[in-house]
């Protein structure tokens, strides 16, 4: 298991490039819940894959899931939203899903 410590500076701008796949909510708890769900299920991946020009050519390893993934979120000083994500998924999968959900609004602060 790896724990990723993430920060989102302005949650109101935490949107992915495609509104159909993007985070739609407010608050660090909702963000954490959506991130955890994106890791546990392949739903976000499947919706993204279906939008690709050649869905059958998409690397299926991007759809791997971790049913035991968990995340918590909290508001930190300075209006920063911190999310702690614990998962067995590798960073390339975490990064892909975060980018779909919240675009470039996140920062990896540490891992353990």
mmCIF file of N, CA and C in Angstrom:
data_model
loop_
_atom_site.group_PDB
_atom_site.id
_atom_site.type_symbol
_atom_site.label_atom_id
_atom_site.label_comp_id
_atom_site.label_asym_id
_atom_site.label_seq_id
_atom_site.Cartn_x
_atom_site.Cartn_y
_atom_site.Cartn_z
ATOM 1 N N UNK A 1 0.844 -1.185 0.000
ATOM 2 C CA UNK A 1 0.000 0.000 0.000
ATOM 3 C C UNK A 1 0.885 1.243 0.000
ATOM 4 N N UNK A 2 0.453 2.229 -0.730
ATOM 5 C CA UNK A 2 1.129 3.516 -0.743
ATOM 6 C C UNK A 2 0.137 4.569 -0.289
ATOM 7 N N UNK A 3 0.616 5.504 0.512
ATOM 8 C CA UNK A 3 -0.204 6.640 0.906
ATOM 9 C C UNK A 3 0.326 7.866 0.183
ATOM 10 N N UNK A 4 -0.562 8.514 -0.528
ATOM 11 C CA UNK A 4 -0.243 9.736 -1.269
ATOM 12 C C UNK A 4 -0.852 10.909 -0.517
ATOM 13 N N UNK A 5 -0.040 11.912 -0.242
ATOM 14 C CA UNK A 5 -0.503 13.129 0.413
ATOM 15 C C UNK A 5 -0.619 14.196 -0.665
ATOM 16 N N UNK A 6 -1.851 14.596 -0.940
ATOM 17 C CA UNK A 6 -2.154 15.518 -2.037
ATOM 18 C C UNK A 6 -2.694 16.833 -1.497
ATOM 19 N N UNK A 7 -2.479 17.897 -2.254
ATOM 20 C CA UNK A 7 -3.046 19.209 -1.918
ATOM 21 C C UNK A 7 -3.749 19.788 -3.132
ATOM 22 N N UNK A 8 -4.845 20.463 -2.862
ATOM 23 C CA UNK A 8 -5.578 21.206 -3.882
ATOM 24 C C UNK A 8 -5.738 22.616 -3.339
ATOM 25 N N UNK A 9 -5.173 23.603 -4.048
ATOM 26 C CA UNK A 9 -5.191 24.968 -3.523
ATOM 27 C C UNK A 9 -6.544 25.637 -3.645
ATOM 28 N N UNK A 10 -7.204 25.494 -4.762
ATOM 29 C CA UNK A 10 -8.493 26.158 -4.974
ATOM 30 C C UNK A 10 -9.491 25.120 -5.477
ATOM 31 N N UNK A 11 -10.248 24.582 -4.560
ATOM 32 C CA UNK A 11 -11.157 23.487 -4.916
ATOM 33 C C UNK A 11 -12.236 23.930 -5.908
ATOM 34 N N UNK A 12 -12.543 25.220 -5.945
ATOM 35 C CA UNK A 12 -13.548 25.703 -6.904
ATOM 36 C C UNK A 12 -13.039 25.596 -8.339
ATOM 37 N N UNK A 13 -11.726 25.520 -8.523
ATOM 38 C CA UNK A 13 -11.137 25.377 -9.854
ATOM 39 C C UNK A 13 -10.651 23.953 -10.109
ATOM 40 N N UNK A 14 -10.930 23.056 -9.193
ATOM 41 C CA UNK A 14 -10.489 21.668 -9.324
ATOM 42 C C UNK A 14 -11.422 20.929 -10.275
ATOM 43 N N UNK A 15 -11.165 21.102 -11.543
ATOM 44 C CA UNK A 15 -11.990 20.503 -12.589
ATOM 45 C C UNK A 15 -11.089 19.865 -13.623
ATOM 46 N N UNK A 16 -11.497 18.720 -14.087
ATOM 47 C CA UNK A 16 -10.778 18.067 -15.165
ATOM 48 C C UNK A 16 -11.108 18.719 -16.498
ATOM 49 N N UNK A 17 -10.398 18.350 -17.550
ATOM 50 C CA UNK A 17 -10.603 18.974 -18.861
ATOM 51 C C UNK A 17 -11.942 18.627 -19.518
ATOM 52 N N UNK A 18 -12.546 17.516 -19.137
ATOM 53 C CA UNK A 18 -13.823 17.103 -19.713
ATOM 54 C C UNK A 18 -14.895 17.195 -18.632
ATOM 55 N N UNK A 19 -15.858 18.101 -18.793
ATOM 56 C CA UNK A 19 -16.895 18.276 -17.773
ATOM 57 C C UNK A 19 -17.668 16.997 -17.443
ATOM 58 N N UNK A 20 -17.783 16.086 -18.400
ATOM 59 C CA UNK A 20 -18.501 14.831 -18.158
ATOM 60 C C UNK A 20 -17.749 13.904 -17.200
ATOM 61 N N UNK A 21 -16.454 14.106 -17.044
ATOM 62 C CA UNK A 21 -15.628 13.241 -16.202
ATOM 63 C C UNK A 21 -15.119 13.965 -14.960
ATOM 64 N N UNK A 22 -15.347 15.248 -14.911
ATOM 65 C CA UNK A 22 -14.749 16.122 -13.915
ATOM 66 C C UNK A 22 -15.451 16.091 -12.558
ATOM 67 N N UNK A 23 -14.673 16.404 -11.526
ATOM 68 C CA UNK A 23 -15.186 16.559 -10.165
ATOM 69 C C UNK A 23 -16.251 17.647 -10.147
ATOM 70 N N UNK A 24 -17.365 17.340 -9.514
ATOM 71 C CA UNK A 24 -18.451 18.307 -9.376
ATOM 72 C C UNK A 24 -18.896 18.286 -7.930
ATOM 73 N N UNK A 25 -18.314 19.126 -7.148
ATOM 74 C CA UNK A 25 -18.686 19.150 -5.747
ATOM 75 C C UNK A 25 -17.939 20.242 -5.018
ATOM 76 N N UNK A 26 -18.202 20.304 -3.739
ATOM 77 C CA UNK A 26 -17.488 21.260 -2.906
ATOM 78 C C UNK A 26 -17.041 20.548 -1.640
ATOM 79 N N UNK A 27 -15.943 20.983 -1.134
ATOM 80 C CA UNK A 27 -15.465 20.466 0.133
ATOM 81 C C UNK A 27 -14.497 19.313 -0.009
ATOM 82 N N UNK A 28 -13.575 19.238 0.916
ATOM 83 C CA UNK A 28 -12.551 18.189 0.861
ATOM 84 C C UNK A 28 -13.097 16.788 1.082
ATOM 85 N N UNK A 29 -14.187 16.653 1.827
ATOM 86 C CA UNK A 29 -14.753 15.324 2.055
ATOM 87 C C UNK A 29 -15.319 14.741 0.765
ATOM 88 N N UNK A 30 -16.032 15.560 0.006
ATOM 89 C CA UNK A 30 -16.600 15.118 -1.273
ATOM 90 C C UNK A 30 -15.482 14.808 -2.264
ATOM 91 N N UNK A 31 -14.459 15.658 -2.284
ATOM 92 C CA UNK A 31 -13.328 15.413 -3.168
ATOM 93 C C UNK A 31 -12.665 14.082 -2.824
ATOM 94 N N UNK A 32 -12.420 13.840 -1.559
ATOM 95 C CA UNK A 32 -11.797 12.587 -1.125
ATOM 96 C C UNK A 32 -12.672 11.397 -1.501
ATOM 97 N N UNK A 33 -13.968 11.517 -1.310
ATOM 98 C CA UNK A 33 -14.883 10.422 -1.648
ATOM 99 C C UNK A 33 -14.836 10.114 -3.148
ATOM 100 N N UNK A 34 -14.811 11.155 -3.967
ATOM 101 C CA UNK A 34 -14.768 10.952 -5.417
ATOM 102 C C UNK A 34 -13.433 10.356 -5.859
ATOM 103 N N UNK A 35 -12.345 10.790 -5.235
ATOM 104 C CA UNK A 35 -11.028 10.227 -5.557
ATOM 105 C C UNK A 35 -10.985 8.756 -5.177
ATOM 106 N N UNK A 36 -11.452 8.424 -3.987
ATOM 107 C CA UNK A 36 -11.459 7.023 -3.553
ATOM 108 C C UNK A 36 -12.293 6.172 -4.511
ATOM 109 N N UNK A 37 -13.449 6.665 -4.891
ATOM 110 C CA UNK A 37 -14.314 5.919 -5.813
ATOM 111 C C UNK A 37 -13.633 5.728 -7.173
ATOM 112 N N UNK A 38 -12.898 6.730 -7.630
ATOM 113 C CA UNK A 38 -12.193 6.619 -8.911
ATOM 114 C C UNK A 38 -11.102 5.551 -8.864
ATOM 115 N N UNK A 39 -10.582 5.285 -7.694
ATOM 116 C CA UNK A 39 -9.560 4.249 -7.547
ATOM 117 C C UNK A 39 -10.174 2.863 -7.346
ATOM 118 N N UNK A 40 -11.326 2.807 -6.698
ATOM 119 C CA UNK A 40 -11.979 1.526 -6.389
ATOM 120 C C UNK A 40 -12.694 0.908 -7.583
ATOM 121 N N UNK A 41 -13.186 1.758 -8.451
ATOM 122 C CA UNK A 41 -14.039 1.321 -9.557
ATOM 123 C C UNK A 41 -13.405 1.712 -10.889
ATOM 124 N N UNK A 42 -13.752 0.989 -11.952
ATOM 125 C CA UNK A 42 -13.249 1.374 -13.273
ATOM 126 C C UNK A 42 -14.249 2.256 -14.029
ATOM 127 N N UNK A 43 -15.261 2.751 -13.341
ATOM 128 C CA UNK A 43 -16.292 3.572 -13.996
ATOM 129 C C UNK A 43 -15.696 4.802 -14.684
ATOM 130 N N UNK A 44 -14.878 5.572 -13.988
ATOM 131 C CA UNK A 44 -14.275 6.770 -14.578
ATOM 132 C C UNK A 44 -13.413 6.387 -15.777
ATOM 133 N N UNK A 45 -12.616 5.352 -15.637
ATOM 134 C CA UNK A 45 -11.791 4.872 -16.737
ATOM 135 C C UNK A 45 -12.651 4.477 -17.940
ATOM 136 N N UNK A 46 -13.712 3.721 -17.700
ATOM 137 C CA UNK A 46 -14.563 3.258 -18.801
ATOM 138 C C UNK A 46 -15.243 4.428 -19.515
ATOM 139 N N UNK A 47 -15.695 5.424 -18.742
ATOM 140 C CA UNK A 47 -16.304 6.602 -19.380
ATOM 141 C C UNK A 47 -15.282 7.364 -20.208
ATOM 142 N N UNK A 48 -14.043 7.503 -19.686
ATOM 143 C CA UNK A 48 -12.980 8.174 -20.429
ATOM 144 C C UNK A 48 -12.629 7.371 -21.678
ATOM 145 N N UNK A 49 -12.478 6.071 -21.503
ATOM 146 C CA UNK A 49 -12.111 5.187 -22.616
ATOM 147 C C UNK A 49 -13.123 5.283 -23.752
ATOM 148 N N UNK A 50 -14.406 5.310 -23.427
ATOM 149 C CA UNK A 50 -15.460 5.386 -24.436
ATOM 150 C C UNK A 50 -15.380 6.668 -25.251
ATOM 151 N N UNK A 51 -14.769 7.711 -24.713
ATOM 152 C CA UNK A 51 -14.657 8.993 -25.401
ATOM 153 C C UNK A 51 -13.417 9.078 -26.294
ATOM 154 N N UNK A 52 -12.561 8.068 -26.241
ATOM 155 C CA UNK A 52 -11.347 8.088 -27.052
ATOM 156 C C UNK A 52 -11.675 7.738 -28.500
ATOM 157 N N UNK A 53 -10.884 8.266 -29.463
ATOM 158 C CA UNK A 53 -11.153 7.988 -30.878
ATOM 159 C C UNK A 53 -11.153 6.487 -31.207
ATOM 160 N N UNK A 54 -10.267 5.726 -30.577
ATOM 161 C CA UNK A 54 -10.191 4.281 -30.778
ATOM 162 C C UNK A 54 -10.206 3.588 -29.411
ATOM 163 N N UNK A 55 -11.379 3.470 -28.794
ATOM 164 C CA UNK A 55 -11.453 2.894 -27.444
ATOM 165 C C UNK A 55 -10.779 1.531 -27.309
ATOM 166 N N UNK A 56 -10.840 0.720 -28.350
ATOM 167 C CA UNK A 56 -10.246 -0.610 -28.274
ATOM 168 C C UNK A 56 -8.718 -0.570 -28.237
ATOM 169 N N UNK A 57 -8.134 0.562 -28.622
ATOM 170 C CA UNK A 57 -6.679 0.705 -28.614
ATOM 171 C C UNK A 57 -6.138 1.228 -27.285
ATOM 172 N N UNK A 58 -7.015 1.594 -26.372
ATOM 173 C CA UNK A 58 -6.587 2.108 -25.063
ATOM 174 C C UNK A 58 -5.975 0.971 -24.251
ATOM 175 N N UNK A 59 -4.850 1.261 -23.636
ATOM 176 C CA UNK A 59 -4.149 0.282 -22.807
ATOM 177 C C UNK A 59 -5.069 -0.166 -21.665
ATOM 178 N N UNK A 60 -5.471 -1.436 -21.631
ATOM 179 C CA UNK A 60 -6.401 -1.896 -20.589
ATOM 180 C C UNK A 60 -5.809 -1.823 -19.181
ATOM 181 N N UNK A 61 -4.485 -1.759 -19.068
ATOM 182 C CA UNK A 61 -3.886 -1.676 -17.727
ATOM 183 C C UNK A 61 -4.215 -0.350 -17.041
ATOM 184 N N UNK A 62 -4.659 0.648 -17.804
ATOM 185 C CA UNK A 62 -5.091 1.907 -17.191
ATOM 186 C C UNK A 62 -6.391 1.746 -16.412
ATOM 187 N N UNK A 63 -7.101 0.642 -16.631
ATOM 188 C CA UNK A 63 -8.379 0.413 -15.969
ATOM 189 C C UNK A 63 -8.288 -0.388 -14.681
ATOM 190 N N UNK A 64 -7.077 -0.720 -14.252
ATOM 191 C CA UNK A 64 -6.914 -1.491 -13.031
ATOM 192 C C UNK A 64 -7.536 -0.741 -11.844
ATOM 193 N N UNK A 65 -8.057 -1.494 -10.879
ATOM 194 C CA UNK A 65 -8.710 -0.874 -9.719
ATOM 195 C C UNK A 65 -8.138 -1.421 -8.415
ATOM 196 N N UNK A 66 -8.455 -0.728 -7.355
ATOM 197 C CA UNK A 66 -8.098 -1.155 -5.994
ATOM 198 C C UNK A 66 -9.348 -1.042 -5.137
ATOM 199 N N UNK A 67 -10.093 -2.129 -4.958
ATOM 200 C CA UNK A 67 -11.326 -2.077 -4.168
ATOM 201 C C UNK A 67 -11.119 -1.607 -2.733
ATOM 202 N N UNK A 68 -9.894 -1.697 -2.232
ATOM 203 C CA UNK A 68 -9.616 -1.282 -0.859
ATOM 204 C C UNK A 68 -9.085 0.134 -0.723
ATOM 205 N N UNK A 69 -9.063 0.886 -1.812
ATOM 206 C CA UNK A 69 -8.555 2.261 -1.752
ATOM 207 C C UNK A 69 -9.402 3.104 -0.809
ATOM 208 N N UNK A 70 -8.741 4.012 -0.085
ATOM 209 C CA UNK A 70 -9.466 4.916 0.810
ATOM 210 C C UNK A 70 -8.843 6.302 0.725
ATOM 211 N N UNK A 71 -9.642 7.296 1.023
ATOM 212 C CA UNK A 71 -9.165 8.676 0.996
ATOM 213 C C UNK A 71 -9.901 9.483 2.054
ATOM 214 N N UNK A 72 -9.190 10.434 2.616
ATOM 215 C CA UNK A 72 -9.784 11.389 3.549
ATOM 216 C C UNK A 72 -9.387 12.778 3.096
ATOM 217 N N UNK A 73 -10.227 13.740 3.407
ATOM 218 C CA UNK A 73 -9.950 15.113 3.013
ATOM 219 C C UNK A 73 -10.200 16.064 4.156
ATOM 220 N N UNK A 74 -9.422 17.137 4.172
ATOM 221 C CA UNK A 74 -9.610 18.164 5.200
ATOM 222 C C UNK A 74 -9.139 19.510 4.679
ATOM 223 N N UNK A 75 -9.697 20.550 5.249
ATOM 224 C CA UNK A 75 -9.289 21.912 4.939
ATOM 225 C C UNK A 75 -8.114 22.253 5.842
ATOM 226 N N UNK A 76 -7.030 22.716 5.246
ATOM 227 C CA UNK A 76 -5.831 23.074 5.997
ATOM 228 C C UNK A 76 -5.684 24.584 6.030
ATOM 229 N N UNK A 77 -4.797 25.084 6.867
ATOM 230 C CA UNK A 77 -4.576 26.538 6.917
ATOM 231 C C UNK A 77 -4.229 27.083 5.532
ATOM 232 N N UNK A 78 -4.691 28.285 5.283
ATOM 233 C CA UNK A 78 -4.433 28.908 3.991
ATOM 234 C C UNK A 78 -5.391 28.468 2.908
ATOM 235 N N UNK A 79 -6.530 27.927 3.279
ATOM 236 C CA UNK A 79 -7.557 27.477 2.331
ATOM 237 C C UNK A 79 -7.078 26.371 1.398
ATOM 238 N N UNK A 80 -6.092 25.616 1.808
ATOM 239 C CA UNK A 80 -5.620 24.476 1.031
ATOM 240 C C UNK A 80 -6.427 23.260 1.464
ATOM 241 N N UNK A 81 -6.815 22.452 0.507
ATOM 242 C CA UNK A 81 -7.527 21.210 0.789
ATOM 243 C C UNK A 81 -6.534 20.066 0.666
ATOM 244 N N UNK A 82 -6.406 19.299 1.721
ATOM 245 C CA UNK A 82 -5.489 18.162 1.724
ATOM 246 C C UNK A 82 -6.274 16.869 1.619
ATOM 247 N N UNK A 83 -5.769 15.976 0.787
ATOM 248 C CA UNK A 83 -6.371 14.658 0.623
ATOM 249 C C UNK A 83 -5.280 13.619 0.857
ATOM 250 N N UNK A 84 -5.599 12.646 1.670
ATOM 251 C CA UNK A 84 -4.705 11.521 1.907
ATOM 252 C C UNK A 84 -5.341 10.304 1.252
ATOM 253 N N UNK A 85 -4.651 9.757 0.268
ATOM 254 C CA UNK A 85 -5.134 8.616 -0.501
ATOM 255 C C UNK A 85 -4.244 7.415 -0.209
ATOM 256 N N UNK A 86 -4.846 6.305 0.180
ATOM 257 C CA UNK A 86 -4.109 5.064 0.406
ATOM 258 C C UNK A 86 -4.619 4.032 -0.592
ATOM 259 N N UNK A 87 -3.677 3.481 -1.364
ATOM 260 C CA UNK A 87 -4.052 2.561 -2.436
ATOM 261 C C UNK A 87 -2.873 1.683 -2.830
ATOM 262 N N UNK A 88 -3.186 0.597 -3.499
ATOM 263 C CA UNK A 88 -2.148 -0.256 -4.077
ATOM 264 C C UNK A 88 -1.835 0.148 -5.515
ATOM 265 N N UNK A 89 -2.594 1.084 -6.056
ATOM 266 C CA UNK A 89 -2.386 1.491 -7.444
ATOM 267 C C UNK A 89 -1.088 2.273 -7.600
ATOM 268 N N UNK A 90 -0.410 2.072 -8.724
ATOM 269 C CA UNK A 90 0.822 2.824 -8.967
ATOM 270 C C UNK A 90 0.526 4.289 -9.306
ATOM 271 N N UNK A 91 1.536 5.111 -9.154
ATOM 272 C CA UNK A 91 1.367 6.550 -9.375
ATOM 273 C C UNK A 91 0.866 6.866 -10.778
ATOM 274 N N UNK A 92 1.246 6.113 -11.780
ATOM 275 C CA UNK A 92 0.784 6.440 -13.145
ATOM 276 C C UNK A 92 -0.735 6.324 -13.257
ATOM 277 N N UNK A 93 -1.332 5.391 -12.537
ATOM 278 C CA UNK A 93 -2.794 5.241 -12.546
ATOM 279 C C UNK A 93 -3.433 6.342 -11.705
ATOM 280 N N UNK A 94 -2.885 6.587 -10.528
ATOM 281 C CA UNK A 94 -3.394 7.657 -9.657
ATOM 282 C C UNK A 94 -3.355 8.986 -10.398
ATOM 283 N N UNK A 95 -2.243 9.280 -11.021
ATOM 284 C CA UNK A 95 -2.086 10.548 -11.748
ATOM 285 C C UNK A 95 -3.116 10.669 -12.873
ATOM 286 N N UNK A 96 -3.294 9.601 -13.633
ATOM 287 C CA UNK A 96 -4.264 9.630 -14.734
ATOM 288 C C UNK A 96 -5.669 9.938 -14.228
ATOM 289 N N UNK A 97 -6.084 9.265 -13.168
ATOM 290 C CA UNK A 97 -7.437 9.469 -12.638
ATOM 291 C C UNK A 97 -7.596 10.848 -12.009
ATOM 292 N N UNK A 98 -6.573 11.302 -11.293
ATOM 293 C CA UNK A 98 -6.643 12.654 -10.713
ATOM 294 C C UNK A 98 -6.749 13.703 -11.818
ATOM 295 N N UNK A 99 -5.988 13.527 -12.886
ATOM 296 C CA UNK A 99 -6.043 14.489 -13.982
ATOM 297 C C UNK A 99 -7.412 14.497 -14.649
ATOM 298 N N UNK A 100 -8.055 13.343 -14.754
ATOM 299 C CA UNK A 100 -9.416 13.302 -15.305
ATOM 300 C C UNK A 100 -10.391 14.035 -14.387
ATOM 301 N N UNK A 101 -10.260 13.808 -13.081
ATOM 302 C CA UNK A 101 -11.180 14.397 -12.106
ATOM 303 C C UNK A 101 -10.948 15.885 -11.869
ATOM 304 N N UNK A 102 -9.702 16.253 -11.613
ATOM 305 C CA UNK A 102 -9.442 17.625 -11.162
ATOM 306 C C UNK A 102 -8.353 18.348 -11.962
ATOM 307 N N UNK A 103 -8.000 17.818 -13.111
ATOM 308 C CA UNK A 103 -7.029 18.490 -13.965
ATOM 309 C C UNK A 103 -5.683 18.644 -13.269
ATOM 310 N N UNK A 104 -5.087 19.788 -13.454
ATOM 311 C CA UNK A 104 -3.764 20.047 -12.870
ATOM 312 C C UNK A 104 -3.870 20.770 -11.531
ATOM 313 N N UNK A 105 -5.027 20.742 -10.910
ATOM 314 C CA UNK A 105 -5.265 21.472 -9.659
ATOM 315 C C UNK A 105 -4.625 20.834 -8.435
ATOM 316 N N UNK A 106 -4.041 19.671 -8.583
ATOM 317 C CA UNK A 106 -3.496 18.952 -7.432
ATOM 318 C C UNK A 106 -1.975 18.976 -7.432
ATOM 319 N N UNK A 107 -1.453 18.748 -6.232
ATOM 320 C CA UNK A 107 -0.008 18.679 -6.029
ATOM 321 C C UNK A 107 0.281 17.489 -5.108
ATOM 322 N N UNK A 108 1.266 16.698 -5.494
ATOM 323 C CA UNK A 108 1.705 15.600 -4.651
ATOM 324 C C UNK A 108 2.702 16.171 -3.631
ATOM 325 N N UNK A 109 2.342 16.087 -2.358
ATOM 326 C CA UNK A 109 3.196 16.658 -1.324
ATOM 327 C C UNK A 109 4.165 15.633 -0.739
ATOM 328 N N UNK A 110 3.730 14.371 -0.691
ATOM 329 C CA UNK A 110 4.591 13.338 -0.104
ATOM 330 C C UNK A 110 3.960 11.977 -0.389
ATOM 331 N N UNK A 111 4.757 10.925 -0.210
ATOM 332 C CA UNK A 111 4.263 9.553 -0.285
ATOM 333 C C UNK A 111 4.864 8.760 0.856
ATOM 334 N N UNK A 112 4.193 7.709 1.196
ATOM 335 C CA UNK A 112 4.686 6.820 2.244
ATOM 336 C C UNK A 112 4.304 5.408 1.911
#
